[in-house]
Coordinates of C-alpha atoms in Angstrom, one line a residue:
X1 CA 1.7 7.6 28.6
X2 CA 5.0 7.8 30.3
X3 CA 6.4 11.4 30.2
X4 CA 9.9 12.6 31.1
X5 CA 11.1 16.1 31.7
X6 CA 14.0 17.2 29.6
X7 CA 16.9 19.3 30.8
X8 CA 16.6 22.5 28.9
X9 CA 20.0 24.0 29.7
X10 CA 18.4 27.2 30.8
X11 CA 15.8 27.5 28.1
X12 CA 12.2 26.6 28.6
X13 CA 11.8 25.5 25.1
X14 CA 13.9 22.4 24.2
X15 CA 14.0 23.4 20.5
X16 CA 15.6 26.7 21.6
X17 CA 18.1 24.9 23.7
X18 CA 19.2 22.9 20.7
X19 CA 19.7 26.1 18.7
X20 CA 21.7 27.6 21.6
X21 CA 24.1 24.7 21.3
X22 CA 24.6 25.9 17.7
X23 CA 23.8 22.6 16.0
X24 CA 21.5 21.5 13.3
X25 CA 18.4 19.5 14.3
X26 CA 19.2 15.8 13.8
X27 CA 16.5 13.9 12.0
X28 CA 16.3 10.1 11.4
X29 CA 13.9 8.8 8.7
X30 CA 13.0 5.1 9.1
X31 CA 12.3 3.5 5.7
X32 CA 13.3 4.4 2.2
X33 CA 9.9 3.9 0.4
X34 CA 8.0 6.7 -1.2
X35 CA 7.0 8.3 2.2
X36 CA 10.5 8.2 3.6
X37 CA 12.2 9.5 0.4
X38 CA 9.6 12.3 0.0
X39 CA 10.1 13.3 3.6
X40 CA 13.9 13.3 3.2
X41 CA 13.7 15.3 0.0
X42 CA 11.5 17.9 1.6
X43 CA 13.8 18.3 4.6
X44 CA 17.0 18.6 2.5
X45 CA 15.3 21.1 0.2
X46 CA 14.5 23.3 3.2
X47 CA 18.0 23.4 4.5
X48 CA 18.2 20.5 7.0
X49 CA 21.6 18.9 6.7
X50 CA 21.7 16.4 9.5
X51 CA 19.3 13.8 8.1
X52 CA 19.8 10.0 8.1
X53 CA 17.6 7.5 6.3
X54 CA 17.7 3.9 7.7
X55 CA 16.4 1.2 5.3
X56 CA 16.1 -2.4 6.5
X57 CA 16.3 -4.0 3.1
X58 CA 19.0 -3.9 0.4
X59 CA 17.1 -1.5 -1.9
X60 CA 15.1 1.7 -1.9
X61 CA 11.5 1.9 -3.0
X62 CA 9.5 0.0 -0.4
X63 CA 6.4 -1.3 -2.0
X64 CA 7.5 -0.1 -5.4
X65 CA 9.6 -2.9 -6.9
X66 CA 10.2 -2.9 -10.7
X67 CA 11.9 -6.1 -12.0
X68 CA 13.3 -7.0 -15.4
X69 CA 12.0 -10.2 -16.9
X70 CA 13.6 -10.6 -20.3
X71 CA 13.0 -7.3 -22.1
X72 CA 9.9 -6.4 -20.0
X73 CA 9.8 -4.3 -16.8
X74 CA 7.3 -5.8 -14.5
X75 CA 5.8 -4.3 -11.3
X76 CA 5.8 -6.6 -8.3
X77 CA 4.3 -3.7 -6.3
X78 CA 2.8 -0.4 -7.3
X79 CA 1.7 -0.4 -10.9
X80 CA -0.6 2.5 -11.7
X81 CA -0.5 6.2 -11.1
X82 CA -4.1 6.5 -9.9
X83 CA -5.5 9.7 -11.4
X84 CA -3.8 12.8 -12.9
X85 CA -5.1 16.2 -11.9
X86 CA -3.3 17.2 -8.7
X87 CA -1.6 13.8 -8.2
X88 CA 2.0 14.6 -7.3
X89 CA 3.2 11.2 -8.6
X90 CA 1.6 11.9 -12.0
X91 CA 3.1 15.4 -12.2
X92 CA 6.5 14.0 -11.2
X93 CA 6.2 11.4 -14.0
X94 CA 4.9 13.8 -16.6
X95 CA 7.4 16.5 -15.9
X96 CA 10.3 14.1 -16.3
X97 CA 9.1 12.4 -19.5
X98 CA 8.2 9.1 -17.9
X99 CA 4.8 8.9 -19.7
X100 CA 5.9 9.7 -23.2
X101 CA 5.9 6.0 -24.2
X102 CA 2.7 5.2 -22.3
X103 CA 0.3 3.8 -25.0
X104 CA -3.4 4.4 -25.1
X105 CA -3.9 0.8 -23.9
X106 CA -1.8 1.7 -20.8
X107 CA -4.2 4.5 -19.7
X108 CA -7.2 2.9 -18.0
X109 CA -10.3 4.9 -17.1
X110 CA -12.1 2.0 -15.5
X111 CA -12.7 1.9 -11.8
X112 CA -11.0 -1.5 -11.5
X113 CA -7.8 -0.8 -13.4
X114 CA -6.6 -3.4 -16.0
X115 CA -3.5 -3.2 -18.1
X116 CA -5.6 -2.2 -21.1
X117 CA -8.9 -0.4 -21.6
X118 CA -9.2 -1.9 -25.1
X119 CA -10.3 -5.5 -25.8
X120 CA -12.8 -7.6 -23.9
X121 CA -12.6 -9.4 -20.6
X122 CA -13.3 -13.1 -21.1
X123 CA -15.4 -14.5 -18.2
X124 CA -14.9 -18.3 -18.2
X125 CA -16.5 -20.9 -16.0
X126 CA -14.8 -23.9 -14.3
X127 CA -16.7 -26.0 -16.9
X128 CA -14.6 -24.5 -19.6
X129 CA -17.4 -22.3 -21.0
X130 CA -17.2 -18.5 -21.8
X131 CA -20.1 -16.5 -20.4
X132 CA -21.7 -14.5 -23.2
X133 CA -20.6 -10.8 -23.4
X134 CA -24.2 -9.4 -23.1
X135 CA -24.8 -11.4 -19.9
X136 CA -21.5 -10.1 -18.5
X137 CA -22.6 -6.5 -19.3
X138 CA -26.0 -7.0 -17.7
X139 CA -24.4 -8.3 -14.5
X140 CA -21.7 -5.6 -14.6
X141 CA -24.4 -2.9 -14.7
X142 CA -26.1 -4.3 -11.6
X143 CA -22.9 -4.6 -9.7
X144 CA -21.7 -1.1 -10.5
X145 CA -25.1 0.3 -9.4
X146 CA -24.7 -1.4 -6.1
X147 CA -21.1 -0.3 -5.8
X148 CA -22.3 3.3 -6.1
X149 CA -24.7 2.6 -3.2
X150 CA -21.8 1.5 -1.0
X151 CA -20.2 4.9 -1.5
X152 CA -23.3 6.8 -0.2
X153 CA -23.1 5.7 3.4
X154 CA -20.0 7.8 4.0
X155 CA -20.5 10.5 1.3
X156 CA -24.1 11.2 2.2
X157 CA -24.2 10.1 5.8
X158 CA -26.7 7.3 5.2
X159 CA -27.3 5.1 8.2
X160 CA -26.1 1.6 7.9
X161 CA -28.7 -1.2 8.5
X162 CA -27.9 -3.8 11.0
X163 CA -28.4 -6.6 8.5
X164 CA -25.3 -5.6 6.6
X165 CA -23.1 -5.8 9.8
X166 CA -21.4 -2.7 8.4
X167 CA -19.7 -4.8 5.8
X168 CA -19.2 -3.9 2.1
X169 CA -19.2 -7.6 1.2
X170 CA -22.3 -8.6 3.0
X171 CA -24.2 -5.5 1.8
X172 CA -23.1 -6.0 -1.8
X173 CA -23.9 -9.7 -1.8
X174 CA -27.3 -9.2 -0.3
X175 CA -28.5 -6.4 -2.6
X176 CA -27.0 -7.8 -5.8
X177 CA -28.5 -11.3 -5.1
X178 CA -31.9 -9.7 -4.4
X179 CA -31.9 -7.9 -7.7
X180 CA -30.8 -11.0 -9.6
X181 CA -33.5 -13.2 -8.1
X182 CA -36.4 -10.8 -8.8
X183 CA -35.5 -10.4 -12.5
X184 CA -38.4 -11.9 -14.4
X185 CA -36.6 -12.2 -17.7
X186 CA -33.7 -14.5 -16.6
X187 CA -33.8 -18.2 -16.5
X188 CA -32.6 -20.1 -13.4
X189 CA -29.4 -21.0 -15.2
X190 CA -28.7 -17.4 -16.1
X191 CA -29.4 -16.3 -12.5
X192 CA -27.0 -18.9 -11.2
X193 CA -24.3 -17.7 -13.6
X194 CA -24.8 -14.1 -12.4
X195 CA -24.6 -15.2 -8.8
X196 CA -21.4 -17.0 -9.5
X197 CA -20.1 -13.8 -11.2
X198 CA -20.9 -11.9 -8.1
X199 CA -18.4 -14.0 -6.1
X200 CA -15.7 -13.4 -8.8
X201 CA -16.3 -9.6 -8.7
X202 CA -15.9 -9.6 -5.0
X203 CA -12.6 -11.4 -5.2
X204 CA -11.4 -8.8 -7.7
X205 CA -12.6 -6.1 -5.3
X206 CA -10.7 -7.8 -2.4
X207 CA -7.5 -7.7 -4.5
X208 CA -8.1 -4.0 -5.2
X209 CA -8.7 -3.3 -1.5
X210 CA -6.0 -5.6 -0.3
X211 CA -8.4 -7.2 2.1
X212 CA -8.9 -10.9 2.8
X213 CA -12.5 -10.5 1.9
X214 CA -14.8 -7.6 1.2
X215 CA -16.8 -8.9 4.2
X216 CA -14.0 -7.3 6.3
X217 CA -14.2 -3.8 4.7
X218 CA -16.2 -1.2 6.5
X219 CA -19.3 -0.1 4.7
X220 CA -19.7 3.2 6.6
X221 CA -16.2 4.2 5.8
X222 CA -15.8 2.8 2.2
X223 CA -16.7 6.0 0.5
X224 CA -14.1 8.2 2.2
X225 CA -11.3 6.9 0.0
X226 CA -11.0 9.6 -2.6
X227 CA -10.3 9.0 -6.3
X228 CA -8.2 11.7 -8.0
X229 CA -9.8 12.6 -11.4
X230 CA -8.1 11.4 -14.6
X231 CA -6.9 8.1 -16.0
X232 CA -4.7 5.5 -14.4
X233 CA -1.3 5.4 -16.0
X234 CA 1.4 2.7 -16.3
X235 CA 5.0 3.9 -16.5
X236 CA 6.7 1.7 -19.2
X237 CA 10.2 2.1 -17.9
X238 CA 9.1 1.1 -14.4
X239 CA 7.5 2.7 -11.4
X240 CA 10.9 2.6 -9.8
X241 CA 11.8 5.7 -11.9
X242 CA 9.6 7.7 -9.5
X243 CA 11.6 6.4 -6.6
X244 CA 14.9 7.3 -8.4
X245 CA 13.6 10.8 -9.0
X246 CA 12.8 11.3 -5.3
X247 CA 16.2 9.9 -4.4
X248 CA 18.2 11.7 -7.1
X249 CA 19.3 14.6 -4.9
X250 CA 19.7 12.7 -1.7
X251 CA 23.4 12.4 -0.9
X252 CA 24.7 8.8 -0.5
X253 CA 25.9 9.6 3.0
X254 CA 22.3 10.2 4.1
X255 CA 21.0 6.8 3.0
X256 CA 22.0 3.6 4.9
X257 CA 20.7 0.3 3.4
X258 CA 20.5 -3.0 5.2
X259 CA 20.1 -1.1 8.5
X260 CA 17.1 -2.6 10.3
X261 CA 16.1 -1.0 13.6
X262 CA 15.3 -2.7 16.8
X263 CA 13.7 0.0 18.9
X264 CA 12.9 3.8 18.9
X265 CA 13.7 5.0 22.4
X266 CA 11.8 8.3 22.8
X267 CA 11.1 10.9 25.5
X268 CA 14.7 10.4 26.7
X269 CA 13.8 7.0 28.0
X270 CA 17.2 5.5 27.3
X271 CA 19.5 8.5 27.8
X272 CA 20.5 8.1 31.4
X273 CA 20.8 4.4 31.3
X274 CA 23.1 4.3 28.3
X275 CA 25.1 7.3 29.2
X276 CA 26.5 5.4 32.2
X277 CA 27.6 2.5 30.0
X278 CA 31.3 2.1 29.2
X279 CA 30.4 0.9 25.8
X280 CA 28.8 4.2 24.8
X281 CA 31.2 7.0 25.6
X282 CA 30.5 9.2 22.6
X283 CA 29.9 12.9 23.4
X284 CA 26.5 12.9 21.8
X285 CA 25.0 11.5 25.0
X286 CA 25.5 14.9 26.6
X287 CA 23.8 16.9 23.9
X288 CA 20.2 16.4 25.0
X289 CA 18.8 14.3 22.2
X290 CA 15.3 13.1 23.2
X291 CA 15.3 10.1 20.9
X292 CA 17.7 7.3 20.2
X293 CA 17.2 4.8 17.4
X294 CA 18.6 1.4 18.4
X295 CA 19.6 -0.6 15.3
X296 CA 19.9 -4.4 15.0
X297 CA 23.6 -4.1 14.7
X298 CA 23.6 -2.5 18.2
X299 CA 24.4 1.0 17.0
X300 CA 22.5 3.8 18.8
X301 CA 21.7 6.8 16.6
X302 CA 20.7 10.0 18.5
X303 CA 18.0 12.2 17.0
X304 CA 15.8 15.3 17.8
X305 CA 13.1 13.8 15.5
X306 CA 12.4 10.5 14.0
X307 CA 10.0 10.0 11.0
X308 CA 8.7 6.4 11.1
X309 CA 7.4 5.2 7.7
X310 CA 7.2 1.4 8.3
X311 CA 4.1 -0.3 7.0
X312 CA 0.9 -1.0 9.0
X313 CA 1.8 -4.7 8.7
X314 CA 5.1 -4.1 10.6
X315 CA 3.4 -2.0 13.2
X316 CA 0.8 -4.7 13.8
X317 CA 3.4 -7.3 14.3
X318 CA 6.1 -5.4 16.1
X319 CA 4.9 -2.1 17.7
X320 CA 5.4 -3.4 21.2
X321 CA 9.1 -4.1 20.5
X322 CA 9.7 -1.1 18.2
X323 CA 8.9 1.7 20.7
X324 CA 10.1 2.4 24.2
X325 CA 8.1 3.7 26.1
X326 CA 5.3 1.8 24.4
X327 CA 2.8 3.7 22.1
X328 CA -0.2 5.4 23.7
X329 CA -3.2 3.2 24.0
X330 CA -5.3 5.0 21.4
X331 CA -2.6 4.7 18.8
X332 CA -2.2 1.0 19.6
X333 CA -6.0 0.6 19.2
X334 CA -5.8 2.4 15.8
X335 CA -3.1 0.0 14.7
X336 CA -5.1 -3.0 15.8
X337 CA -8.4 -1.8 14.2
X338 CA -7.2 -0.7 10.8
X339 CA -6.7 -3.5 8.2
X340 CA -3.9 -4.6 6.0
X341 CA -3.7 -7.8 3.9
X342 CA -1.7 -9.2 1.1
X343 CA -2.4 -8.8 -2.6
X344 CA 0.1 -10.7 -4.7
X345 CA 0.8 -10.8 -8.5
X346 CA 1.8 -13.9 -10.5
X347 CA 3.4 -13.1 -13.8
X348 CA 3.4 -15.9 -16.4
X349 CA 5.4 -15.7 -19.6
X350 CA 4.4 -17.8 -22.6
X351 CA 6.2 -18.5 -25.9
X352 CA 3.0 -17.6 -27.8
X353 CA -0.5 -16.5 -26.8
X354 CA -3.2 -19.1 -26.4
X355 CA -5.7 -16.2 -25.9
X356 CA -7.4 -14.4 -28.8
X357 CA -6.2 -10.9 -29.9
X358 CA -9.2 -9.1 -28.4
X359 CA -8.9 -10.8 -25.0
X360 CA -7.6 -8.3 -22.4
X361 CA -8.1 -10.6 -19.3
X362 CA -9.2 -14.1 -18.3
X363 CA -11.7 -14.0 -15.3
X364 CA -12.3 -17.2 -13.3
X365 CA -15.9 -17.8 -12.4
X366 CA -16.5 -20.9 -10.3
X367 CA -20.2 -22.0 -10.8
X368 CA -20.2 -24.0 -7.6
X369 CA -19.6 -20.9 -5.5
X370 CA -22.8 -19.1 -6.6
X371 CA -24.6 -19.6 -3.3
X372 CA -21.7 -19.6 -0.9
X373 CA -21.7 -16.9 1.9
X374 CA -18.0 -16.8 2.8
X375 CA -15.3 -17.8 0.4
X376 CA -12.7 -19.4 2.7
X377 CA -10.6 -22.2 1.2
X378 CA -8.5 -24.9 2.8
X379 CA -4.8 -24.6 2.0
X380 CA -4.7 -27.1 -0.8
X381 CA -7.4 -25.1 -2.7
X382 CA -5.5 -21.8 -2.4
X383 CA -5.6 -21.3 -6.2
X384 CA -9.4 -20.8 -6.1
X385 CA -8.8 -17.3 -4.8
X386 CA -6.9 -16.3 -8.0
X387 CA -9.6 -14.1 -9.5
X388 CA -8.1 -13.3 -12.9
X389 CA -5.2 -13.0 -15.2
X390 CA -4.7 -9.8 -17.1
X391 CA -3.1 -9.7 -20.5
X392 CA -0.1 -7.2 -20.5
X393 CA -0.2 -4.8 -23.4
X394 CA 1.5 -4.0 -25.7
X395 CA 3.1 -7.4 -26.7
X396 CA 6.0 -5.5 -28.3
X397 CA 7.0 -4.4 -24.8
X398 CA 5.9 -7.4 -22.6
X399 CA 5.9 -10.3 -25.0
X400 CA 3.1 -12.8 -24.2
X401 CA 2.7 -12.2 -20.5
X402 CA -0.2 -12.7 -18.1
X403 CA -0.5 -11.1 -14.7
X404 CA -2.6 -13.0 -12.1
X405 CA -4.1 -11.7 -8.9
X406 CA -4.6 -13.3 -5.5
X407 CA -5.2 -11.9 -2.0
X408 CA -5.7 -12.8 1.6
X409 CA -4.6 -15.9 3.4
X410 CA -4.5 -17.8 0.0
X411 CA -1.9 -15.4 -1.2
X412 CA 0.2 -16.2 1.9
X413 CA -0.2 -19.9 1.1
X414 CA 0.9 -19.3 -2.5
X415 CA 4.0 -17.6 -1.2
X416 CA 5.0 -20.8 0.6
X417 CA 5.2 -22.9 -2.6
X418 CA 8.1 -23.0 -5.1
X419 CA 7.9 -21.4 -8.6
X420 CA 7.5 -24.8 -10.3
X421 CA 4.4 -25.7 -8.2
X422 CA 2.7 -22.3 -8.7
X423 CA 3.5 -22.2 -12.4
X424 CA 2.0 -25.7 -13.0
X425 CA -1.0 -24.9 -10.8
X426 CA -1.8 -21.8 -12.7
X427 CA -1.3 -23.5 -16.1
X428 CA -3.8 -26.2 -15.0
X429 CA -6.2 -23.6 -13.9
X430 CA -6.0 -21.9 -17.3
X431 CA -6.5 -25.2 -19.1
X432 CA -9.6 -25.9 -17.0
X433 CA -11.3 -22.6 -17.6
X434 CA -10.4 -22.2 -21.2
X435 CA -11.1 -25.8 -22.1
X436 CA -7.8 -25.9 -23.9
X437 CA -5.7 -28.8 -22.6
X438 CA -2.8 -27.9 -24.8
X439 CA -1.8 -24.8 -22.9
X440 CA 1.9 -25.4 -22.0
X441 CA 3.6 -24.6 -18.8
X442 CA 4.8 -21.0 -18.7
X443 CA 8.3 -20.3 -19.9
X444 CA 9.0 -18.2 -16.9
X445 CA 7.2 -17.1 -13.7
X446 CA 7.7 -14.1 -11.4
X447 CA 5.6 -13.4 -8.4
X448 CA 5.5 -11.1 -5.3
X449 CA 5.6 -12.1 -1.7
X450 CA 4.5 -9.1 0.3
X451 CA 2.8 -11.0 3.0
X452 CA 5.7 -13.1 4.2
X453 CA 8.3 -10.3 3.8
X454 CA 9.4 -9.3 7.4
X455 CA 9.8 -5.6 6.3
X456 CA 6.2 -5.2 4.9
X457 CA 3.8 -7.8 6.3
X458 CA 1.2 -7.0 3.6
X459 CA 0.5 -4.9 0.6
X460 CA -1.5 -1.9 1.7
X461 CA -4.1 -0.8 4.2
X462 CA -7.9 -0.7 4.2
X463 CA -10.6 0.5 6.7
X464 CA -11.7 -2.7 8.4
X465 CA -15.1 -3.1 9.9
X466 CA -14.9 -1.4 13.3
X467 CA -12.3 1.2 12.2
X468 CA -12.9 4.7 10.9
X469 CA -10.9 7.6 9.3
X470 CA -10.3 8.8 12.9
X471 CA -8.1 5.8 13.4
X472 CA -6.0 6.8 10.4
X473 CA -5.5 10.2 12.0
X474 CA -4.6 8.7 15.4
X475 CA -2.0 6.5 13.6
X476 CA -0.5 9.7 12.0
X477 CA -0.4 11.8 15.2
X478 CA 3.1 12.7 16.3
X479 CA 4.5 11.8 19.7
X480 CA 4.5 13.0 22.4
X481 CA 0.9 14.2 22.6
X482 CA 1.7 16.6 25.5
X483 CA 1.8 20.4 24.8
X484 CA 4.1 21.0 27.7
X485 CA 7.1 23.3 26.8
X486 CA 9.3 20.9 28.8
X487 CA 8.7 18.0 26.4
X488 CA 10.6 18.1 23.2
X489 CA 7.9 18.3 20.5
X490 CA 7.6 16.1 17.4
X491 CA 10.0 13.5 18.7
X492 CA 8.3 10.6 16.7
X493 CA 6.3 11.3 13.5
X494 CA 4.4 8.8 11.4
X495 CA 4.1 8.6 7.6
X496 CA 3.2 6.0 5.0
X497 CA 0.1 5.3 3.0
X498 CA -1.8 4.0 6.0
X499 CA -1.5 7.4 7.6
X500 CA -3.4 9.3 4.8
X501 CA -7.1 9.5 5.6
X502 CA -8.3 10.0 2.0
X503 CA -5.5 8.4 -0.1
X504 CA -4.6 5.3 1.9
X505 CA -3.4 2.4 -0.2
X506 CA -1.9 4.6 -2.9
X507 CA 1.6 5.8 -3.9
X508 CA 0.4 9.4 -3.9
X509 CA -0.9 8.9 -0.4
X510 CA 2.5 7.6 0.7
X511 CA 4.3 10.5 -1.0
X512 CA 2.0 13.2 0.4
X513 CA 2.3 11.7 4.0
X514 CA 6.0 12.0 3.9
X515 CA 5.9 15.6 2.7
X516 CA 3.3 16.3 5.4
X517 CA 5.5 15.1 8.3
X518 CA 8.6 16.8 6.9
X519 CA 6.6 20.1 6.6
X520 CA 5.6 19.9 10.2
X521 CA 9.4 20.0 11.1
X522 CA 10.1 22.7 8.6
X523 CA 7.4 24.9 10.0
X524 CA 8.3 24.5 13.6
X525 CA 11.9 25.5 13.0
X526 CA 10.8 28.4 10.7
X527 CA 8.6 29.6 13.5
X528 CA 11.5 29.3 15.9
X529 CA 13.7 31.2 13.5
X530 CA 11.2 34.0 13.2
X531 CA 10.9 34.2 17.0
X532 CA 14.7 34.3 17.5
X533 CA 16.1 36.5 14.8
X534 CA 18.9 37.4 17.2
X535 CA 20.1 33.8 17.1
X536 CA 20.1 32.9 13.4
X537 CA 19.4 29.3 12.4
X538 CA 21.7 27.1 10.4
X539 CA 18.7 26.4 8.1
X540 CA 18.6 28.2 4.7
X541 CA 15.7 30.5 4.1
X542 CA 13.6 29.1 1.2

């Protein structure tokens, strides 16, 4: 890693030299999602006043995006507060009255969260038949038992057998298939149905994990993701209310929208070169800033510290261009090894329900997929990756609305088509599986497009086969690594859901990661303040 010495103006510690020049530390936060806003809020609450947030898009919230469709508030991104006890997002919502109208149906205690815990999931085959409820429950018991086994490899340190290739999908398929095949009480027809259901369950699991396939999810690491105790909650007024609460006390001058960045120049890599340019004669070039954020509009913003909260998808695509000097090799390896994929939602609104009152979801089971190993579809069959449609409850709030789920490459294909095509394709799918040819085309459609968005490049992260929690920690490690007193510490910090080892993929993981990085800066300046009481800091004492 390239390292540059920094002129310390007579002080060995570059932080001290900044204080001797009698100015506030200048901090730039890149991204106004939950991580960026949480970091900014923490900094401002601890007395930092020279903070700037740069957001590439025209809105705050990142992967939280609540949209009005008629009278309903729909979530294109984050939907549930996962767990209650100790979850900062839950406590923020509860303390501010956001859960007062949350109905019992909108508190799910199931592992795979639906919009309702009440009612029954209808498992339908491509022949238009409903699989009997008792058969579904029998299969579900088998699947859940094997799911618990997948957790044990990390949690109990069980060795992973070579036959599983360290893959959750391969392990689950092999063990569940073996249990189904040796059941003496089932007919061959029943066994085939259960084998087909297995493929559907794995599609749902892929949407939950935001992986192209569960075959890509690491078996040895799967159990490290930590579930917070308590139910999963929907916020009726929209998850964006959490975003607004975080942003409420952030002054407008701090936040710049539609301000995409081109490059973070750290370790003073750009200072001398640009200081000589006639186009950049501002006096900030002489103030010893170790970092400059180059924006796409050609503005250079100096900083002592930059907190980067862009998604893993953006880092995978653009890290070479985004950092100068380039990132250390082990951080690059972590970015490459960790996984992120696309999970999209497709909302369909109907004038009246074609489903029965007790139906809480429609699950698509393709009987011809029972014996397949890897479910990879040609582009024209993208719709076969749609695993289900959930019924949104209560109808008084949502009307007659279904929420479909699709992930992986097929989600990216779906994003390419226009609304008309997707709506008609989904309607035809529903006709096929329900056997009801009179299902009309939806009145309205709304869908997400996280994969093709240049500012996200996917939905959220997962531990891919070949990666470990150590890679998550490497991704989160601030730059520069060196402990030399001549190198300005904590120049570039990293936050976002993909940097939280136990809570990756969640809103609380994103929020906590932003607080974590801001706290590093708070603590380093508090330590400096305590060491130099003769030179009081500009920061307030909290």
